[in-house]
Amino acid sequence: GPAGDLYVEIIQTDHDFLHREGNDLHMFIDIPMTSAALGTAVKVETLDGEQEVSIKAGSSSGTVVHLKGLGITRLRGGGRGDLHVHVEIATPSKLDKAQEELLKTLAKARGEKLDDVKIHRSGDRHESSVFSRFKDAFSR
């Protein structure tokens, strides 16, 4: 037949738990507050199968663990993007009396007061580099 144009329509649907940004993938996981405090290793499903992710002790909500080369294959230039695992801490909303007492005992042992609140500008809590302190010293 005669030469003509071929049109291909590609429809991309959302994945159940992976979100794509360019060649990088993002996933969000919830871990118990005890696992965040003590550290843990969790298994997550990736495009390449199950992968173990180490969560460091003392991690907080918003921590991101980067897994190099587990994202989408780059079309030009080879290599792959990364998988970014965003950690959210699941704080229990209902405690029985024994659990409540354990948490109060822990707070007391750590010298924490239940009404102790620290107010800071957004991002200040994480800015402790030499450069940010240098910048702060000259901005006063």
Coordinates of N, CA and C in Angstrom, one line a residue:
G1 N 0.8 -1.2 0.0 CA 0.0 0.0 0.0 C 0.9 1.2 0.0
P2 N 0.2 2.4 -0.1 CA 0.9 3.7 -0.1 C 1.5 4.0 1.2
A3 N 2.6 4.8 1.2 CA 3.3 5.2 2.4 C 2.4 6.2 3.2
G4 N 2.4 6.1 4.5 CA 1.6 7.0 5.3 C 2.1 7.2 6.7
D5 N 1.4 7.8 7.5 CA 1.8 8.1 8.9 C 1.3 7.0 9.8
L6 N 2.1 6.6 10.8 CA 1.6 5.7 11.8 C 1.6 6.5 13.1
Y7 N 0.4 6.5 13.7 CA 0.3 7.2 15.0 C 0.2 6.1 16.1
V8 N 1.0 6.3 17.2 CA 0.9 5.4 18.3 C 0.5 6.2 19.5
E9 N -0.5 5.8 20.2 CA -0.9 6.4 21.4 C -0.5 5.6 22.6
I10 N 0.2 6.2 23.5 CA 0.7 5.5 24.8 C -0.1 6.1 25.9
I11 N -0.7 5.3 26.7 CA -1.5 5.7 27.9 C -0.7 5.2 29.1
Q12 N -0.4 6.2 29.9 CA 0.4 5.8 31.2 C -0.6 5.8 32.3
T13 N -0.7 4.8 33.1 CA -1.6 4.7 34.2 C -0.8 4.8 35.5
D14 N -1.4 5.2 36.6 CA -0.8 5.3 37.9 C -0.5 3.9 38.4
H15 N 0.7 3.8 39.1 CA 1.0 2.5 39.7 C 0.4 2.5 41.1
D16 N 0.2 1.4 41.7 CA -0.4 1.3 43.0 C 0.4 2.0 44.1
F17 N 1.7 1.9 44.1 CA 2.5 2.6 45.2 C 3.7 3.3 44.7
L18 N 4.1 3.3 43.4 CA 5.2 4.0 42.9 C 4.8 5.2 42.2
H19 N 5.5 6.3 42.4 CA 5.2 7.6 41.7 C 6.5 8.0 40.9
R20 N 6.3 8.3 39.6 CA 7.4 8.6 38.8 C 7.6 10.1 38.6
E21 N 8.9 10.5 38.7 CA 9.3 11.9 38.4 C 10.6 11.7 37.5
G22 N 10.4 11.9 36.2 CA 11.5 11.7 35.3 C 11.9 10.2 35.3
N23 N 13.1 10.0 35.5 CA 13.6 8.6 35.6 C 13.7 8.1 37.1
D24 N 13.3 8.9 38.0 CA 13.3 8.5 39.4 C 11.9 8.0 39.8
L25 N 11.9 7.1 40.8 CA 10.7 6.6 41.3 C 10.6 7.0 42.8
H26 N 9.4 7.2 43.3 CA 9.2 7.5 44.7 C 8.2 6.6 45.3
M27 N 8.4 6.1 46.5 CA 7.4 5.3 47.3 C 7.4 5.8 48.7
F28 N 6.2 5.6 49.3 CA 6.0 6.1 50.7 C 5.7 4.8 51.6
I29 N 6.5 4.7 52.7 CA 6.2 3.6 53.6 C 5.9 4.2 55.0
D30 N 5.1 3.5 55.7 CA 4.8 3.8 57.1 C 5.5 2.7 58.0
I31 N 6.2 3.2 59.0 CA 6.8 2.3 60.0 C 6.3 2.7 61.4
P32 N 6.3 1.7 62.3 CA 5.9 2.1 63.7 C 6.9 3.0 64.3
M33 N 6.5 3.8 65.3 CA 7.4 4.7 66.0 C 8.5 4.0 66.7
T34 N 8.3 2.8 67.1 CA 9.3 2.0 67.8 C 10.4 1.6 66.8
S35 N 10.0 1.2 65.6 CA 11.0 0.9 64.5 C 11.8 2.1 64.2
A36 N 11.2 3.3 64.1 CA 11.9 4.5 63.8 C 12.9 4.9 64.9
A37 N 12.6 4.7 66.2 CA 13.5 5.0 67.3 C 14.6 4.0 67.3
L38 N 14.4 2.7 67.1 CA 15.4 1.7 67.3 C 16.1 1.4 66.0
G39 N 15.6 1.7 64.9 CA 16.1 1.4 63.6 C 15.6 0.0 63.2
T40 N 15.6 -0.2 61.9 CA 15.0 -1.5 61.4 C 15.4 -1.7 59.9
A41 N 15.2 -2.8 59.4 CA 15.4 -3.1 58.0 C 14.0 -3.6 57.5
V42 N 13.5 -3.0 56.4 CA 12.2 -3.4 55.9 C 12.4 -3.9 54.4
K43 N 11.6 -4.8 54.0 CA 11.6 -5.2 52.6 C 10.5 -4.5 51.8
V44 N 10.9 -3.9 50.7 CA 10.0 -3.2 49.8 C 10.0 -3.8 48.4
E45 N 8.9 -3.7 47.7 CA 8.8 -4.3 46.4 C 9.3 -3.2 45.4
T46 N 10.2 -3.5 44.5 CA 10.7 -2.6 43.5 C 10.4 -3.2 42.1
L47 N 10.8 -2.5 41.1 CA 10.7 -3.0 39.7 C 11.5 -4.3 39.5
D48 N 12.6 -4.4 40.3 CA 13.5 -5.5 40.2 C 13.2 -6.6 41.3
G49 N 12.1 -6.6 41.9 CA 11.8 -7.5 43.0 C 12.0 -6.9 44.3
E50 N 12.0 -7.8 45.4 CA 12.1 -7.3 46.7 C 13.5 -6.8 47.0
Q51 N 13.5 -5.6 47.8 CA 14.8 -5.0 48.1 C 14.7 -4.6 49.6
E52 N 15.8 -4.9 50.3 CA 15.9 -4.5 51.8 C 16.3 -3.0 51.9
V53 N 15.6 -2.3 52.7 CA 15.9 -0.9 53.0 C 16.2 -0.7 54.5
S54 N 17.3 -0.2 54.8 CA 17.7 0.1 56.2 C 17.2 1.4 56.6
I55 N 16.5 1.4 57.8 CA 16.1 2.7 58.4 C 16.9 2.9 59.6
K56 N 17.6 4.0 59.7 CA 18.5 4.3 60.8 C 17.8 4.6 62.0
A57 N 18.3 4.2 63.2 CA 17.7 4.5 64.5 C 17.6 6.1 64.6
G58 N 16.5 6.5 65.1 CA 16.3 7.9 65.3 C 15.7 8.6 64.1
S59 N 15.3 7.9 63.1 CA 14.7 8.4 61.9 C 13.4 9.1 62.2
S60 N 13.1 10.2 61.5 CA 11.8 10.9 61.7 C 11.0 10.9 60.4
S61 N 9.7 11.3 60.5 CA 8.9 11.4 59.3 C 9.5 12.3 58.4
G62 N 9.5 12.0 57.1 CA 10.1 12.8 56.1 C 11.5 12.3 55.7
T63 N 12.1 11.4 56.4 CA 13.4 10.8 56.1 C 13.2 10.1 54.7
V64 N 14.2 10.3 53.8 CA 14.2 9.7 52.5 C 15.4 8.8 52.4
V65 N 15.2 7.5 52.0 CA 16.3 6.6 51.8 C 16.4 6.5 50.2
H66 N 17.6 6.7 49.7 CA 17.8 6.7 48.3 C 18.4 5.3 47.9
L67 N 17.8 4.7 46.9 CA 18.3 3.4 46.4 C 18.8 3.7 44.9
K68 N 20.1 3.8 44.7 CA 20.7 4.1 43.4 C 20.4 3.0 42.4
G69 N 20.0 3.5 41.2 CA 19.9 2.6 40.1 C 18.6 1.7 40.1
L70 N 17.6 2.0 40.9 CA 16.4 1.2 41.0 C 15.2 1.9 40.4
G71 N 15.5 3.0 39.6 CA 14.4 3.7 39.0 C 14.2 3.2 37.6
I72 N 13.7 4.2 36.7 CA 13.4 3.9 35.3 C 14.7 4.0 34.5
T73 N 14.8 3.1 33.5 CA 15.9 3.1 32.6 C 15.9 4.3 31.7
R74 N 17.0 5.0 31.6 CA 17.1 6.2 30.8 C 17.1 5.8 29.3
L75 N 16.4 6.5 28.5 CA 16.3 6.1 27.1 C 17.6 6.4 26.3
R76 N 18.2 7.5 26.7 CA 19.4 7.9 26.0 C 20.5 8.0 27.0
G77 N 21.7 7.4 26.8 CA 22.8 7.6 27.7 C 22.9 6.4 28.7
G78 N 22.0 5.5 28.7 CA 22.0 4.4 29.6 C 21.9 4.7 31.1
G79 N 22.0 3.7 31.9 CA 21.8 3.9 33.3 C 20.4 3.9 33.7
R80 N 20.1 4.1 35.0 CA 18.8 4.1 35.5 C 18.7 5.2 36.6
G81 N 17.5 5.7 36.7 CA 17.2 6.6 37.8 C 17.2 5.9 39.2
D82 N 16.9 6.6 40.2 CA 16.9 6.1 41.6 C 15.5 5.9 42.1
L83 N 15.4 5.1 43.1 CA 14.2 4.9 43.9 C 14.4 5.6 45.2
H84 N 13.4 6.5 45.5 CA 13.5 7.3 46.8 C 12.4 6.7 47.7
V85 N 12.7 6.2 48.8 CA 11.8 5.7 49.8 C 11.5 6.7 50.9
H86 N 10.3 7.3 50.9 CA 10.0 8.3 51.9 C 9.4 7.6 53.1
V87 N 9.9 7.9 54.2 CA 9.5 7.2 55.5 C 8.6 8.1 56.3
E88 N 7.4 7.6 56.6 CA 6.5 8.2 57.5 C 6.4 7.4 58.8
I89 N 6.4 8.1 59.9 CA 6.3 7.4 61.2 C 4.8 7.3 61.6
A90 N 4.4 6.1 61.9 CA 3.0 5.8 62.3 C 3.0 5.9 63.8
T91 N 2.3 6.9 64.3 CA 2.2 7.1 65.8 C 0.8 6.5 66.2
P92 N 0.8 5.7 67.2 CA -0.5 5.1 67.6 C -1.5 6.1 68.1
S93 N -2.7 5.9 67.7 CA -3.7 6.9 68.1 C -4.5 6.4 69.3
K94 N -4.4 5.1 69.5 CA -5.1 4.5 70.7 C -4.1 3.6 71.5
L95 N -4.0 3.9 72.7 CA -3.1 3.1 73.6 C -3.9 2.5 74.8
D96 N -3.6 1.3 75.2 CA -4.2 0.8 76.4 C -3.4 1.4 77.6
K97 N -3.9 1.2 78.8 CA -3.2 1.7 80.0 C -1.8 1.3 80.1
A98 N -1.5 0.1 79.8 CA -0.1 -0.4 80.0 C 0.8 0.3 79.0
Q99 N 0.4 0.5 77.7 CA 1.2 1.1 76.7 C 1.4 2.6 77.1
E100 N 0.3 3.2 77.6 CA 0.4 4.6 78.0 C 1.4 4.8 79.1
E101 N 1.4 3.9 80.1 CA 2.4 4.0 81.2 C 3.8 3.7 80.7
L102 N 4.0 2.8 79.8 CA 5.3 2.6 79.2 C 5.8 3.9 78.5
L103 N 5.0 4.5 77.8 CA 5.4 5.8 77.1 C 5.7 6.9 78.1
K104 N 4.9 7.0 79.2 CA 5.2 8.0 80.2 C 6.5 7.7 80.9
T105 N 6.8 6.4 81.2 CA 8.0 6.0 81.8 C 9.2 6.3 80.9
L106 N 9.1 6.0 79.6 CA 10.1 6.4 78.7 C 10.4 7.9 78.6
A107 N 9.3 8.7 78.6 CA 9.5 10.1 78.5 C 10.2 10.6 79.8
K108 N 9.8 10.1 80.9 CA 10.5 10.5 82.2 C 11.9 10.1 82.2
A109 N 12.3 8.9 81.7 CA 13.6 8.4 81.7 C 14.5 9.3 80.7
R110 N 13.9 9.9 79.7 CA 14.6 10.7 78.7 C 14.6 12.2 79.2
G111 N 13.9 12.5 80.3 CA 13.8 13.9 80.8 C 12.9 14.7 79.9
E112 N 11.9 14.1 79.3 CA 11.0 14.9 78.4 C 9.8 15.2 79.2
K113 N 9.3 16.4 79.0 CA 8.0 16.8 79.6 C 6.9 16.7 78.5
L114 N 5.8 16.3 78.8 CA 4.7 16.1 77.8 C 4.2 17.4 77.2
D115 N 4.5 18.5 77.8 CA 4.0 19.8 77.3 C 5.2 20.6 76.7
D116 N 6.4 19.9 76.5 CA 7.6 20.5 76.0 C 7.5 20.7 74.5
V117 N 7.4 21.9 74.0 CA 7.3 22.2 72.6 C 8.4 23.1 72.2
K118 N 9.1 22.8 71.1 CA 10.1 23.7 70.6 C 9.6 24.3 69.3
I119 N 9.7 25.6 69.2 CA 9.2 26.3 68.0 C 10.4 26.8 67.2
H120 N 10.4 26.6 65.9 CA 11.5 26.9 65.0 C 10.9 27.3 63.7
R121 N 11.7 28.0 62.9 CA 11.3 28.3 61.5 C 11.4 27.0 60.7
S122 N 10.6 26.9 59.7 CA 10.7 25.8 58.8 C 12.1 25.5 58.3
G123 N 12.6 24.3 58.4 CA 13.9 23.9 57.9 C 15.0 24.2 58.9
D124 N 14.8 25.0 59.9 CA 15.9 25.3 60.9 C 16.4 24.1 61.6
R125 N 15.5 23.2 61.9 CA 15.9 22.1 62.7 C 16.9 21.2 62.0
H126 N 16.9 21.2 60.7 CA 17.8 20.4 59.9 C 19.0 21.1 59.4
E127 N 19.0 22.4 59.6 CA 20.2 23.2 59.1 C 21.2 23.3 60.2
S128 N 22.2 22.4 60.2 CA 23.2 22.5 61.2 C 24.6 22.5 60.6
S129 N 24.7 22.7 59.3 CA 26.0 22.7 58.7 C 26.8 23.9 59.0
V130 N 28.1 23.9 58.8 CA 28.9 25.0 59.0 C 28.5 26.2 58.2
F131 N 28.1 26.0 57.0 CA 27.7 27.1 56.1 C 26.4 27.8 56.6
S132 N 25.4 27.0 57.1 CA 24.2 27.6 57.6 C 24.4 28.4 58.8
R133 N 25.3 27.9 59.7 CA 25.6 28.7 60.9 C 26.4 29.9 60.6
F134 N 27.3 29.8 59.6 CA 28.1 31.0 59.1 C 27.1 32.0 58.5
K135 N 26.2 31.6 57.7 CA 25.2 32.5 57.1 C 24.4 33.2 58.2
D136 N 23.9 32.4 59.2 CA 23.2 33.0 60.3 C 23.9 34.0 61.1
A137 N 25.2 33.8 61.3 CA 26.1 34.7 62.1 C 26.1 36.1 61.4
F138 N 26.2 36.1 60.0 CA 26.3 37.3 59.3 C 25.0 38.0 58.9
S139 N 23.9 37.3 59.1 CA 22.6 37.8 58.8 C 21.9 38.5 60.0
R140 N 22.6 38.6 61.1 CA 22.1 39.2 62.3 C 22.5 40.7 62.4

